mmCIF file of C-alpha atoms in Angstrom:
data_model
loop_
_atom_site.group_PDB
_atom_site.id
_atom_site.type_symbol
_atom_site.label_atom_id
_atom_site.label_comp_id
_atom_site.label_asym_id
_atom_site.label_seq_id
_atom_site.Cartn_x
_atom_site.Cartn_y
_atom_site.Cartn_z
ATOM 1 C CA MET A 2 -39.302 -9.419 -74.953
ATOM 2 C CA LEU A 3 -36.381 -10.917 -72.408
ATOM 3 C CA ASN A 4 -35.987 -7.688 -71.135
ATOM 4 C CA TRP A 5 -40.354 -7.574 -70.236
ATOM 5 C CA LEU A 6 -39.982 -11.196 -68.536
ATOM 6 C CA LEU A 7 -37.046 -10.309 -66.144
ATOM 7 C CA ARG A 8 -38.992 -7.265 -64.767
ATOM 8 C CA PRO A 9 -41.446 -8.840 -61.751
ATOM 9 C CA PHE A 10 -37.389 -9.999 -61.066
ATOM 10 C CA SER A 11 -37.085 -6.662 -60.799
ATOM 11 C CA TRP A 12 -39.269 -4.986 -58.574
ATOM 12 C CA LEU A 13 -38.759 -7.808 -55.722
ATOM 13 C CA TYR A 14 -34.978 -7.355 -56.381
ATOM 14 C CA GLY A 15 -36.095 -3.008 -56.274
ATOM 15 C CA GLY A 16 -37.949 -4.058 -53.246
ATOM 16 C CA ILE A 17 -35.073 -5.779 -51.598
ATOM 17 C CA THR A 18 -32.388 -2.940 -51.741
ATOM 18 C CA ASP A 19 -35.030 -0.125 -51.125
ATOM 19 C CA VAL A 20 -35.601 -2.098 -47.549
ATOM 20 C CA ARG A 21 -32.062 -2.824 -46.622
ATOM 21 C CA ASN A 22 -31.626 1.008 -47.137
ATOM 22 C CA ARG A 23 -34.640 1.906 -45.634
ATOM 23 C CA LEU A 24 -33.565 0.245 -42.680
ATOM 24 C CA TYR A 25 -29.857 1.904 -42.953
ATOM 25 C CA ASP A 26 -32.074 5.661 -43.048
ATOM 26 C CA LYS A 27 -34.082 5.142 -39.854
ATOM 27 C CA GLY A 28 -31.841 3.622 -38.819
ATOM 28 C CA VAL A 29 -32.422 0.796 -37.424
ATOM 29 C CA LYS A 30 -28.817 -0.523 -38.904
ATOM 30 C CA GLN A 31 -25.419 0.844 -37.309
ATOM 31 C CA VAL A 32 -23.780 3.247 -39.813
ATOM 32 C CA TYR A 33 -20.141 4.044 -39.421
ATOM 33 C CA ILE A 34 -19.490 8.001 -39.460
ATOM 34 C CA PRO A 35 -15.173 8.275 -39.413
ATOM 35 C CA PRO A 36 -14.022 10.783 -37.921
ATOM 36 C CA VAL A 37 -11.840 12.046 -40.550
ATOM 37 C CA ARG A 38 -13.146 13.496 -44.152
ATOM 38 C CA THR A 39 -14.076 10.449 -46.298
ATOM 39 C CA ILE A 40 -15.387 11.035 -50.318
ATOM 40 C CA SER A 41 -17.602 8.223 -51.701
ATOM 41 C CA VAL A 42 -16.949 7.280 -55.096
ATOM 42 C CA GLY A 43 -19.071 5.216 -56.533
ATOM 43 C CA ASN A 44 -22.372 4.132 -59.061
ATOM 44 C CA LEU A 45 -26.263 2.874 -58.762
ATOM 45 C CA THR A 46 -24.829 1.217 -62.386
ATOM 46 C CA VAL A 47 -23.360 -2.157 -62.310
ATOM 47 C CA GLY A 48 -19.764 -1.631 -63.402
ATOM 48 C CA GLY A 49 -18.190 0.438 -66.225
ATOM 49 C CA THR A 50 -18.554 3.571 -64.633
ATOM 50 C CA GLY A 51 -14.854 5.041 -64.783
ATOM 51 C CA LYS A 52 -14.946 4.944 -60.984
ATOM 52 C CA THR A 53 -11.136 4.474 -60.866
ATOM 53 C CA PRO A 54 -9.891 7.121 -63.154
ATOM 54 C CA HIS A 55 -12.061 9.587 -60.837
ATOM 55 C CA VAL A 56 -10.428 8.165 -57.965
ATOM 56 C CA ASP A 57 -6.723 8.786 -59.734
ATOM 57 C CA TYR A 58 -8.550 12.247 -60.536
ATOM 58 C CA LEU A 59 -8.836 12.954 -56.314
ATOM 59 C CA LEU A 60 -5.330 10.984 -55.889
ATOM 60 C CA ARG A 61 -3.505 13.609 -57.550
ATOM 61 C CA ARG A 62 -5.804 16.997 -56.510
ATOM 62 C CA LEU A 63 -5.738 15.840 -52.962
ATOM 63 C CA LYS A 64 -2.780 14.614 -51.671
ATOM 64 C CA ARG A 65 -1.050 17.669 -52.722
ATOM 65 C CA SER A 66 -2.776 19.344 -49.989
ATOM 66 C CA TYR A 67 -3.801 16.661 -47.763
ATOM 67 C CA PRO A 68 -2.202 13.364 -46.758
ATOM 68 C CA VAL A 69 -4.768 10.971 -48.252
ATOM 69 C CA ALA A 70 -5.417 7.338 -48.443
ATOM 70 C CA THR A 71 -7.709 5.554 -50.880
ATOM 71 C CA LEU A 72 -9.932 2.108 -49.523
ATOM 72 C CA SER A 73 -11.285 -0.611 -51.013
ATOM 73 C CA ARG A 74 -12.646 -4.147 -50.663
ATOM 74 C CA GLY A 75 -10.798 -5.401 -53.396
ATOM 75 C CA TYR A 76 -11.956 -7.042 -56.269
ATOM 76 C CA GLY A 77 -10.478 -10.395 -57.172
ATOM 77 C CA ARG A 78 -8.138 -10.437 -54.814
ATOM 78 C CA GLN A 79 -7.322 -13.609 -53.437
ATOM 79 C CA THR A 80 -6.652 -12.239 -50.028
ATOM 80 C CA LYS A 81 -9.174 -11.787 -47.292
ATOM 81 C CA GLY A 82 -9.544 -9.136 -44.273
ATOM 82 C CA PHE A 83 -7.740 -5.687 -44.525
ATOM 83 C CA ARG A 84 -4.602 -5.073 -46.182
ATOM 84 C CA VAL A 85 -2.531 -1.825 -47.244
ATOM 85 C CA ALA A 86 -0.653 -1.768 -50.849
ATOM 86 C CA THR A 87 3.556 -2.289 -49.890
ATOM 87 C CA PRO A 88 6.597 -3.174 -53.120
ATOM 88 C CA SER A 89 5.618 -6.426 -53.108
ATOM 89 C CA ASP A 90 1.904 -6.778 -53.563
ATOM 90 C CA THR A 91 -0.020 -7.777 -56.708
ATOM 91 C CA ALA A 92 -3.280 -7.958 -58.946
ATOM 92 C CA ASP A 93 -3.633 -11.369 -56.464
ATOM 93 C CA THR A 94 -3.254 -10.057 -53.185
ATOM 94 C CA ILE A 95 -5.045 -6.212 -53.866
ATOM 95 C CA GLY A 96 -6.624 -6.638 -56.505
ATOM 96 C CA ASP A 97 -5.802 -4.561 -60.230
ATOM 97 C CA GLU A 98 -7.403 -1.263 -59.229
ATOM 98 C CA PRO A 99 -5.783 -1.150 -56.130
ATOM 99 C CA LEU A 100 -2.312 -2.115 -57.030
ATOM 100 C CA LEU A 101 -3.243 0.461 -59.791
ATOM 101 C CA LEU A 102 -3.295 3.234 -57.535
ATOM 102 C CA TYR A 103 -0.607 1.366 -55.778
ATOM 103 C CA ARG A 104 1.496 1.997 -58.876
ATOM 104 C CA LYS A 105 1.198 5.716 -59.505
ATOM 105 C CA HIS A 106 0.487 7.099 -56.031
ATOM 106 C CA GLY A 107 2.211 4.814 -53.624
ATOM 107 C CA PRO A 108 4.177 5.809 -50.991
ATOM 108 C CA GLY A 109 3.066 9.057 -50.741
ATOM 109 C CA VAL A 110 -1.148 7.758 -50.633
ATOM 110 C CA VAL A 111 -1.825 4.505 -49.178
ATOM 111 C CA VAL A 112 -3.584 2.569 -51.124
ATOM 112 C CA ALA A 113 -5.169 -0.505 -48.632
ATOM 113 C CA VAL A 114 -8.918 -2.743 -49.295
ATOM 114 C CA GLY A 115 -10.891 -4.686 -46.403
ATOM 115 C CA GLU A 116 -14.030 -6.199 -47.677
ATOM 116 C CA LYS A 117 -15.708 -4.373 -44.280
ATOM 117 C CA ARG A 118 -14.886 -0.495 -44.971
ATOM 118 C CA ALA A 119 -16.695 0.197 -41.428
ATOM 119 C CA GLU A 120 -14.183 -1.713 -40.188
ATOM 120 C CA ALA A 121 -11.557 -0.864 -41.811
ATOM 121 C CA ILE A 122 -10.489 2.451 -41.283
ATOM 122 C CA PRO A 123 -10.393 2.356 -37.522
ATOM 123 C CA GLN A 124 -7.951 -0.008 -38.812
ATOM 124 C CA LEU A 125 -5.989 2.072 -41.520
ATOM 125 C CA LEU A 126 -5.997 4.782 -39.319
ATOM 126 C CA ALA A 127 -4.530 3.238 -36.674
ATOM 127 C CA LEU A 128 -1.592 2.640 -38.916
ATOM 128 C CA ALA A 129 1.678 3.528 -36.660
ATOM 129 C CA ASN A 130 2.606 5.178 -39.698
ATOM 130 C CA PRO A 131 3.465 8.386 -42.092
ATOM 131 C CA PRO A 132 1.715 9.011 -44.102
ATOM 132 C CA SER A 133 -1.196 6.727 -41.731
ATOM 133 C CA ALA A 134 -0.653 7.757 -39.015
ATOM 134 C CA LYS A 135 -2.100 12.569 -39.739
ATOM 135 C CA ILE A 136 -4.565 10.665 -43.097
ATOM 136 C CA HIS A 137 -6.470 13.322 -43.286
ATOM 137 C CA THR A 138 -8.746 12.330 -46.257
ATOM 138 C CA ILE A 139 -10.003 9.205 -47.487
ATOM 139 C CA ILE A 140 -11.721 8.039 -51.194
ATOM 140 C CA LEU A 141 -13.774 4.915 -51.064
ATOM 141 C CA ASP A 142 -13.805 2.997 -53.900
ATOM 142 C CA ASP A 143 -16.404 1.874 -55.593
ATOM 143 C CA ALA A 144 -18.735 1.865 -52.035
ATOM 144 C CA PHE A 145 -22.467 4.147 -52.807
ATOM 145 C CA GLN A 146 -24.213 1.115 -52.128
ATOM 146 C CA HIS A 147 -21.755 0.029 -48.733
ATOM 147 C CA ARG A 148 -24.704 1.234 -46.224
ATOM 148 C CA PRO A 149 -22.689 0.770 -43.203
ATOM 149 C CA VAL A 150 -19.748 3.514 -43.755
ATOM 150 C CA GLN A 151 -21.697 7.715 -43.676
ATOM 151 C CA PRO A 152 -18.977 8.957 -46.258
ATOM 152 C CA HIS A 153 -18.721 13.595 -45.391
ATOM 153 C CA LEU A 154 -19.175 13.656 -49.054
ATOM 154 C CA ASN A 155 -21.231 11.049 -52.041
ATOM 155 C CA ILE A 156 -20.662 11.463 -55.053
ATOM 156 C CA LEU A 157 -22.751 9.467 -57.902
ATOM 157 C CA LEU A 158 -21.298 8.736 -61.559
ATOM 158 C CA THR A 159 -23.236 7.862 -63.942
ATOM 159 C CA ASP A 160 -21.615 7.029 -67.879
ATOM 160 C CA TYR A 161 -23.604 9.481 -70.359
ATOM 161 C CA ASN A 162 -24.022 6.208 -72.270
ATOM 162 C CA ARG A 163 -26.367 4.356 -70.293
ATOM 163 C CA LEU A 164 -27.334 7.420 -67.879
ATOM 164 C CA PHE A 165 -29.159 5.492 -64.337
ATOM 165 C CA TYR A 166 -32.684 7.507 -65.816
ATOM 166 C CA LYS A 167 -33.233 5.243 -68.354
ATOM 167 C CA ASP A 168 -32.140 2.275 -66.083
ATOM 168 C CA HIS A 169 -33.634 -0.262 -64.528
ATOM 169 C CA PRO A 170 -32.474 -2.848 -61.296
ATOM 170 C CA PHE A 171 -30.780 -6.047 -62.058
ATOM 171 C CA PRO A 172 -31.451 -8.860 -63.676
ATOM 172 C CA ALA A 173 -33.842 -6.565 -66.137
ATOM 173 C CA GLY A 174 -31.525 -3.701 -66.322
ATOM 174 C CA ARG A 175 -27.764 -3.146 -64.509
ATOM 175 C CA LEU A 176 -28.985 -0.838 -61.971
ATOM 176 C CA ARG A 177 -27.396 -2.310 -58.464
ATOM 177 C CA GLU A 178 -30.729 -1.091 -56.693
ATOM 178 C CA ARG A 179 -34.019 1.866 -57.612
ATOM 179 C CA ARG A 180 -33.797 5.343 -59.020
ATOM 180 C CA ASN A 181 -33.710 6.885 -56.126
ATOM 181 C CA GLY A 182 -31.315 5.617 -54.314
ATOM 182 C CA ALA A 183 -29.065 8.048 -56.286
ATOM 183 C CA LYS A 184 -30.780 10.993 -53.286
ATOM 184 C CA ARG A 185 -27.883 10.239 -51.424
ATOM 185 C CA ALA A 186 -25.933 11.973 -53.729
ATOM 186 C CA ASP A 187 -24.175 14.848 -53.291
ATOM 187 C CA ALA A 188 -22.963 15.666 -56.506
ATOM 188 C CA LEU A 189 -22.992 13.824 -59.347
ATOM 189 C CA ILE A 190 -20.454 13.033 -62.347
ATOM 190 C CA VAL A 191 -21.817 12.135 -66.229
ATOM 191 C CA THR A 192 -18.682 10.512 -67.814
ATOM 192 C CA LYS A 193 -17.267 9.509 -70.487
ATOM 193 C CA CYS A 194 -19.105 12.139 -72.342
ATOM 194 C CA PRO A 195 -17.910 13.258 -75.717
ATOM 195 C CA ASP A 196 -16.377 15.603 -76.272
ATOM 196 C CA ASN A 197 -18.473 17.927 -78.500
ATOM 197 C CA LEU A 198 -21.517 17.892 -75.857
ATOM 198 C CA SER A 199 -23.062 20.276 -75.908
ATOM 199 C CA THR A 200 -24.139 23.030 -74.030
ATOM 200 C CA SER A 201 -27.818 22.840 -74.079
ATOM 201 C CA GLU A 202 -27.039 17.914 -73.831
ATOM 202 C CA MET A 203 -25.570 19.013 -70.541
ATOM 203 C CA VAL A 204 -28.376 21.279 -69.781
ATOM 204 C CA ARG A 205 -31.025 18.772 -70.962
ATOM 205 C CA ILE A 206 -29.345 15.319 -68.654
ATOM 206 C CA SER A 207 -29.956 17.724 -65.745
ATOM 207 C CA GLU A 208 -32.679 18.055 -66.017
ATOM 208 C CA SER A 209 -33.667 14.960 -66.983
ATOM 209 C CA LEU A 210 -31.346 13.862 -62.993
ATOM 210 C CA LYS A 211 -33.734 16.208 -61.438
ATOM 211 C CA PRO A 212 -36.127 13.822 -60.476
ATOM 212 C CA PHE A 213 -34.053 11.328 -58.820
ATOM 213 C CA VAL A 214 -31.427 13.177 -56.827
ATOM 214 C CA ARG A 215 -31.744 15.357 -53.705
ATOM 215 C CA GLY A 216 -32.861 19.546 -53.870
ATOM 216 C CA ASN A 217 -30.657 21.372 -56.308
ATOM 217 C CA ILE A 218 -26.956 19.167 -55.796
ATOM 218 C CA PRO A 219 -24.213 20.258 -58.851
ATOM 219 C CA VAL A 220 -24.548 17.556 -61.856
ATOM 220 C CA PHE A 221 -20.963 18.326 -63.499
ATOM 221 C CA PHE A 222 -20.256 16.300 -67.303
ATOM 222 C CA THR A 223 -16.546 14.346 -67.868
ATOM 223 C CA GLY A 224 -14.929 12.970 -69.996
ATOM 224 C CA LEU A 225 -11.862 10.548 -71.005
ATOM 225 C CA ARG A 226 -8.547 11.409 -72.124
ATOM 226 C CA TYR A 227 -6.161 8.711 -73.698
ATOM 227 C CA GLY A 228 -1.665 9.752 -72.984
ATOM 228 C CA LYS A 229 0.645 8.499 -75.438
ATOM 229 C CA PRO A 230 1.419 4.889 -75.669
ATOM 230 C CA VAL A 231 3.864 3.815 -72.578
ATOM 231 C CA SER A 232 6.234 0.570 -73.249
ATOM 232 C CA PHE A 233 6.118 -1.645 -70.645
ATOM 233 C CA ALA A 234 9.488 -1.031 -69.795
ATOM 234 C CA GLY A 235 8.562 2.157 -69.135
ATOM 235 C CA ILE A 236 9.460 5.124 -72.312
ATOM 236 C CA SER A 237 6.181 7.112 -73.671
ATOM 237 C CA ILE A 238 6.010 7.138 -77.735
ATOM 238 C CA ASP A 239 4.657 9.231 -79.986
ATOM 239 C CA ALA A 240 3.549 6.236 -82.139
ATOM 240 C CA LEU A 241 3.028 2.564 -82.995
ATOM 241 C CA PRO A 242 3.860 0.099 -85.529
ATOM 242 C CA ASN A 243 0.573 -0.407 -88.060
ATOM 243 C CA GLU A 244 -0.368 -2.955 -86.614
ATOM 244 C CA LEU A 245 -1.446 -3.149 -83.311
ATOM 245 C CA VAL A 246 -3.495 -6.021 -81.605
ATOM 246 C CA LEU A 247 -5.704 -4.568 -78.360
ATOM 247 C CA VAL A 248 -6.081 -5.972 -75.176
ATOM 248 C CA SER A 249 -8.638 -5.592 -72.777
ATOM 249 C CA GLY A 250 -10.271 -7.234 -69.817
ATOM 250 C CA ILE A 251 -12.934 -3.569 -69.077
ATOM 251 C CA ALA A 252 -16.307 -3.363 -68.384
ATOM 252 C CA ARG A 253 -16.721 -1.528 -71.192
ATOM 253 C CA PRO A 254 -14.336 -1.123 -73.158
ATOM 254 C CA GLU A 255 -16.521 0.292 -76.240
ATOM 255 C CA PRO A 256 -14.553 4.094 -75.863
ATOM 256 C CA LEU A 257 -10.983 2.987 -75.579
ATOM 257 C CA GLU A 258 -11.811 0.721 -78.607
ATOM 258 C CA HIS A 259 -13.362 3.762 -80.626
ATOM 259 C CA TYR A 260 -10.543 6.135 -80.414
ATOM 260 C CA VAL A 261 -7.831 2.823 -81.169
ATOM 261 C CA GLN A 262 -10.096 2.642 -84.210
ATOM 262 C CA GLN A 263 -9.018 6.166 -84.774
ATOM 263 C CA HIS A 264 -5.421 6.326 -83.447
ATOM 264 C CA PHE A 265 -4.180 3.271 -84.527
ATOM 265 C CA ASN A 266 -4.396 0.922 -86.829
ATOM 266 C CA ARG A 267 -5.862 -2.569 -85.831
ATOM 267 C CA VAL A 268 -6.031 -5.423 -86.525
ATOM 268 C CA ARG A 269 -8.427 -7.121 -83.723
ATOM 269 C CA HIS A 270 -9.769 -6.140 -79.934
ATOM 270 C CA LEU A 271 -8.665 -9.436 -77.480
ATOM 271 C CA ARG A 272 -12.029 -8.868 -74.959
ATOM 272 C CA PHE A 273 -12.046 -10.373 -71.389
ATOM 273 C CA ALA A 274 -14.336 -9.996 -68.751
ATOM 274 C CA ASP A 275 -14.231 -7.458 -66.801
ATOM 275 C CA HIS A 276 -10.805 -8.689 -63.939
ATOM 276 C CA HIS A 277 -9.294 -11.140 -65.412
ATOM 277 C CA ARG A 278 -6.879 -12.453 -64.158
ATOM 278 C CA TYR A 279 -4.677 -13.360 -66.853
ATOM 279 C CA VAL A 280 -2.766 -16.432 -66.995
ATOM 280 C CA ALA A 281 0.135 -18.234 -69.104
ATOM 281 C CA LYS A 282 -2.377 -19.975 -72.073
ATOM 282 C CA ASP A 283 -3.608 -16.051 -72.192
ATOM 283 C CA LEU A 284 -0.508 -15.284 -73.261
ATOM 284 C CA GLU A 285 -0.276 -18.095 -76.121
ATOM 285 C CA THR A 286 -3.965 -16.533 -77.773
ATOM 286 C CA ILE A 287 -2.348 -13.581 -77.202
ATOM 287 C CA GLN A 288 1.607 -13.373 -78.938
ATOM 288 C CA ALA A 289 0.228 -15.771 -81.286
ATOM 289 C CA ALA A 290 -2.448 -12.999 -82.715
ATOM 290 C CA LEU A 291 0.223 -10.721 -83.149
ATOM 291 C CA PRO A 292 1.397 -10.019 -87.274
ATOM 292 C CA PRO A 293 5.136 -10.752 -87.379
ATOM 293 C CA ASP A 294 5.563 -6.502 -87.137
ATOM 294 C CA GLY A 295 2.713 -5.881 -84.389
ATOM 295 C CA VAL A 296 2.559 -5.035 -81.441
ATOM 296 C CA VAL A 297 -0.289 -5.474 -78.133
ATOM 297 C CA LEU A 298 -1.497 -2.532 -77.123
ATOM 298 C CA THR A 299 -3.836 -2.972 -73.798
ATOM 299 C CA THR A 300 -5.151 -0.308 -70.564
ATOM 300 C CA GLU A 301 -3.648 0.802 -67.862
ATOM 301 C CA LYS A 302 -5.045 -2.385 -65.248
ATOM 302 C CA ASP A 303 -4.380 -5.054 -68.038
ATOM 303 C CA PHE A 304 -1.052 -3.460 -67.963
ATOM 304 C CA VAL A 305 -0.407 -4.799 -64.243
ATOM 305 C CA LYS A 306 -1.446 -7.937 -64.525
ATOM 306 C CA LEU A 307 -0.026 -8.525 -67.637
ATOM 307 C CA GLN A 308 3.466 -7.046 -67.211
ATOM 308 C CA PRO A 309 4.604 -9.230 -64.414
ATOM 309 C CA LEU A 310 3.275 -13.191 -65.923
ATOM 310 C CA LEU A 311 5.324 -11.286 -69.132
ATOM 311 C CA ALA A 312 8.240 -10.959 -66.740
ATOM 312 C CA LYS A 313 7.970 -14.548 -65.071
ATOM 313 C CA ILE A 314 7.981 -16.138 -68.293
ATOM 314 C CA GLY A 315 10.725 -13.698 -70.161
ATOM 315 C CA GLY A 316 8.614 -12.314 -72.274
ATOM 316 C CA ASP A 317 9.346 -9.895 -74.607
ATOM 317 C CA VAL A 318 7.545 -6.679 -73.178
ATOM 318 C CA SER A 319 9.270 -4.874 -76.027
ATOM 319 C CA ARG A 320 6.597 -5.088 -78.312
ATOM 320 C CA PHE A 321 4.127 -4.461 -75.595
ATOM 321 C CA TYR A 322 1.740 -1.219 -74.105
ATOM 322 C CA TYR A 323 -0.250 0.789 -72.852
ATOM 323 C CA LEU A 324 -2.172 3.952 -72.961
ATOM 324 C CA PRO A 325 -1.973 5.878 -70.322
ATOM 325 C CA ILE A 326 -6.473 7.634 -69.245
ATOM 326 C CA ASP A 327 -7.060 10.289 -67.047
ATOM 327 C CA VAL A 328 -10.377 12.619 -66.476
ATOM 328 C CA ALA A 329 -11.410 15.584 -67.812
ATOM 329 C CA PHE A 330 -13.302 17.749 -67.183
ATOM 330 C CA LEU A 331 -16.003 19.167 -70.108
ATOM 331 C CA THR A 332 -17.700 22.373 -67.830
ATOM 332 C CA GLY A 333 -17.144 23.332 -64.236
ATOM 333 C CA GLU A 334 -13.833 22.291 -62.460
ATOM 334 C CA PRO A 335 -13.035 24.867 -60.672
ATOM 335 C CA GLU A 336 -16.669 24.955 -59.192
ATOM 336 C CA PHE A 337 -15.650 20.966 -59.081
ATOM 337 C CA LEU A 338 -12.728 21.634 -56.821
ATOM 338 C CA ALA A 339 -14.522 23.928 -55.016
ATOM 339 C CA LEU A 340 -16.573 21.588 -53.527
ATOM 340 C CA LEU A 341 -13.988 19.125 -52.642
ATOM 341 C CA ASP A 342 -12.215 22.316 -50.554
ATOM 342 C CA LYS A 343 -15.097 23.524 -48.631
ATOM 343 C CA GLU A 344 -15.637 19.614 -48.016
ATOM 344 C CA MET A 345 -11.554 19.173 -47.074
ATOM 345 C CA CYS A 346 -12.348 22.179 -44.842
#
């Protein structure tokens, strides 16, 4: 009932985003085209489609052949303006997701943040020190609605569990704009798919997407793969103690919770808001929930915030672990890599 009551506000919100998009489409609002190859990774939905694992995937593959940088607004940081990640940065200075990417790829990849990306890209390219002086490719994280920049390749993500064509604009739904915004996409990835997703189901989803996308753009299907638990001290192990507390501060923790329930003896799940800024009181809550012989299991994104907090208060890191995460293509990975190679020429 509430959904129907909110529909008029969704129509109004969708109309406002339509006008904004039309101003960019018609050239009324200025659009910056970067002088180097630029890939945008984004979505139509508010949070939870797996952008960061897909940016991580792109960085790992592209940095083998090209000097690569990634640029985001640095959501949740306490700073403003353009900033390049350094070893001294924290989630407060650049945001949790950029910090995670820097921990995994820096300094071989330039990780930068800046709210106004049309202004940040020239600053990024103007940096004097390598590898930034030779940047070939910039990956824009969460930039599908950032219309002031025109990327060379626009990758749109949609969660298999909440496909955008079944949703509505805010506030009746979780869409940032109307579904026809998907026509700006050059490729579409259905994320967080189950491993046993059938070919017929992939075909059905692809057909359902056609009315909302441009031409015959390629549609790919990916799932999440969790690695072996890693201690906060950096040691990978095959098994954890029988009892654990799951801690997460991500947009949609259901797939993570489902995986943990299948593979571990979970005691309790402490769920925090996406991009949660942990404080000492949160650690007290977490440690109070721990059984005598139990451990804490968390995500990579939460790890980069909890680890320095533990170090600051002198906490016992031996009882804290995180799950590495990766993206796996169900089908079509060679075709996706060929698309990247084509765009990178």
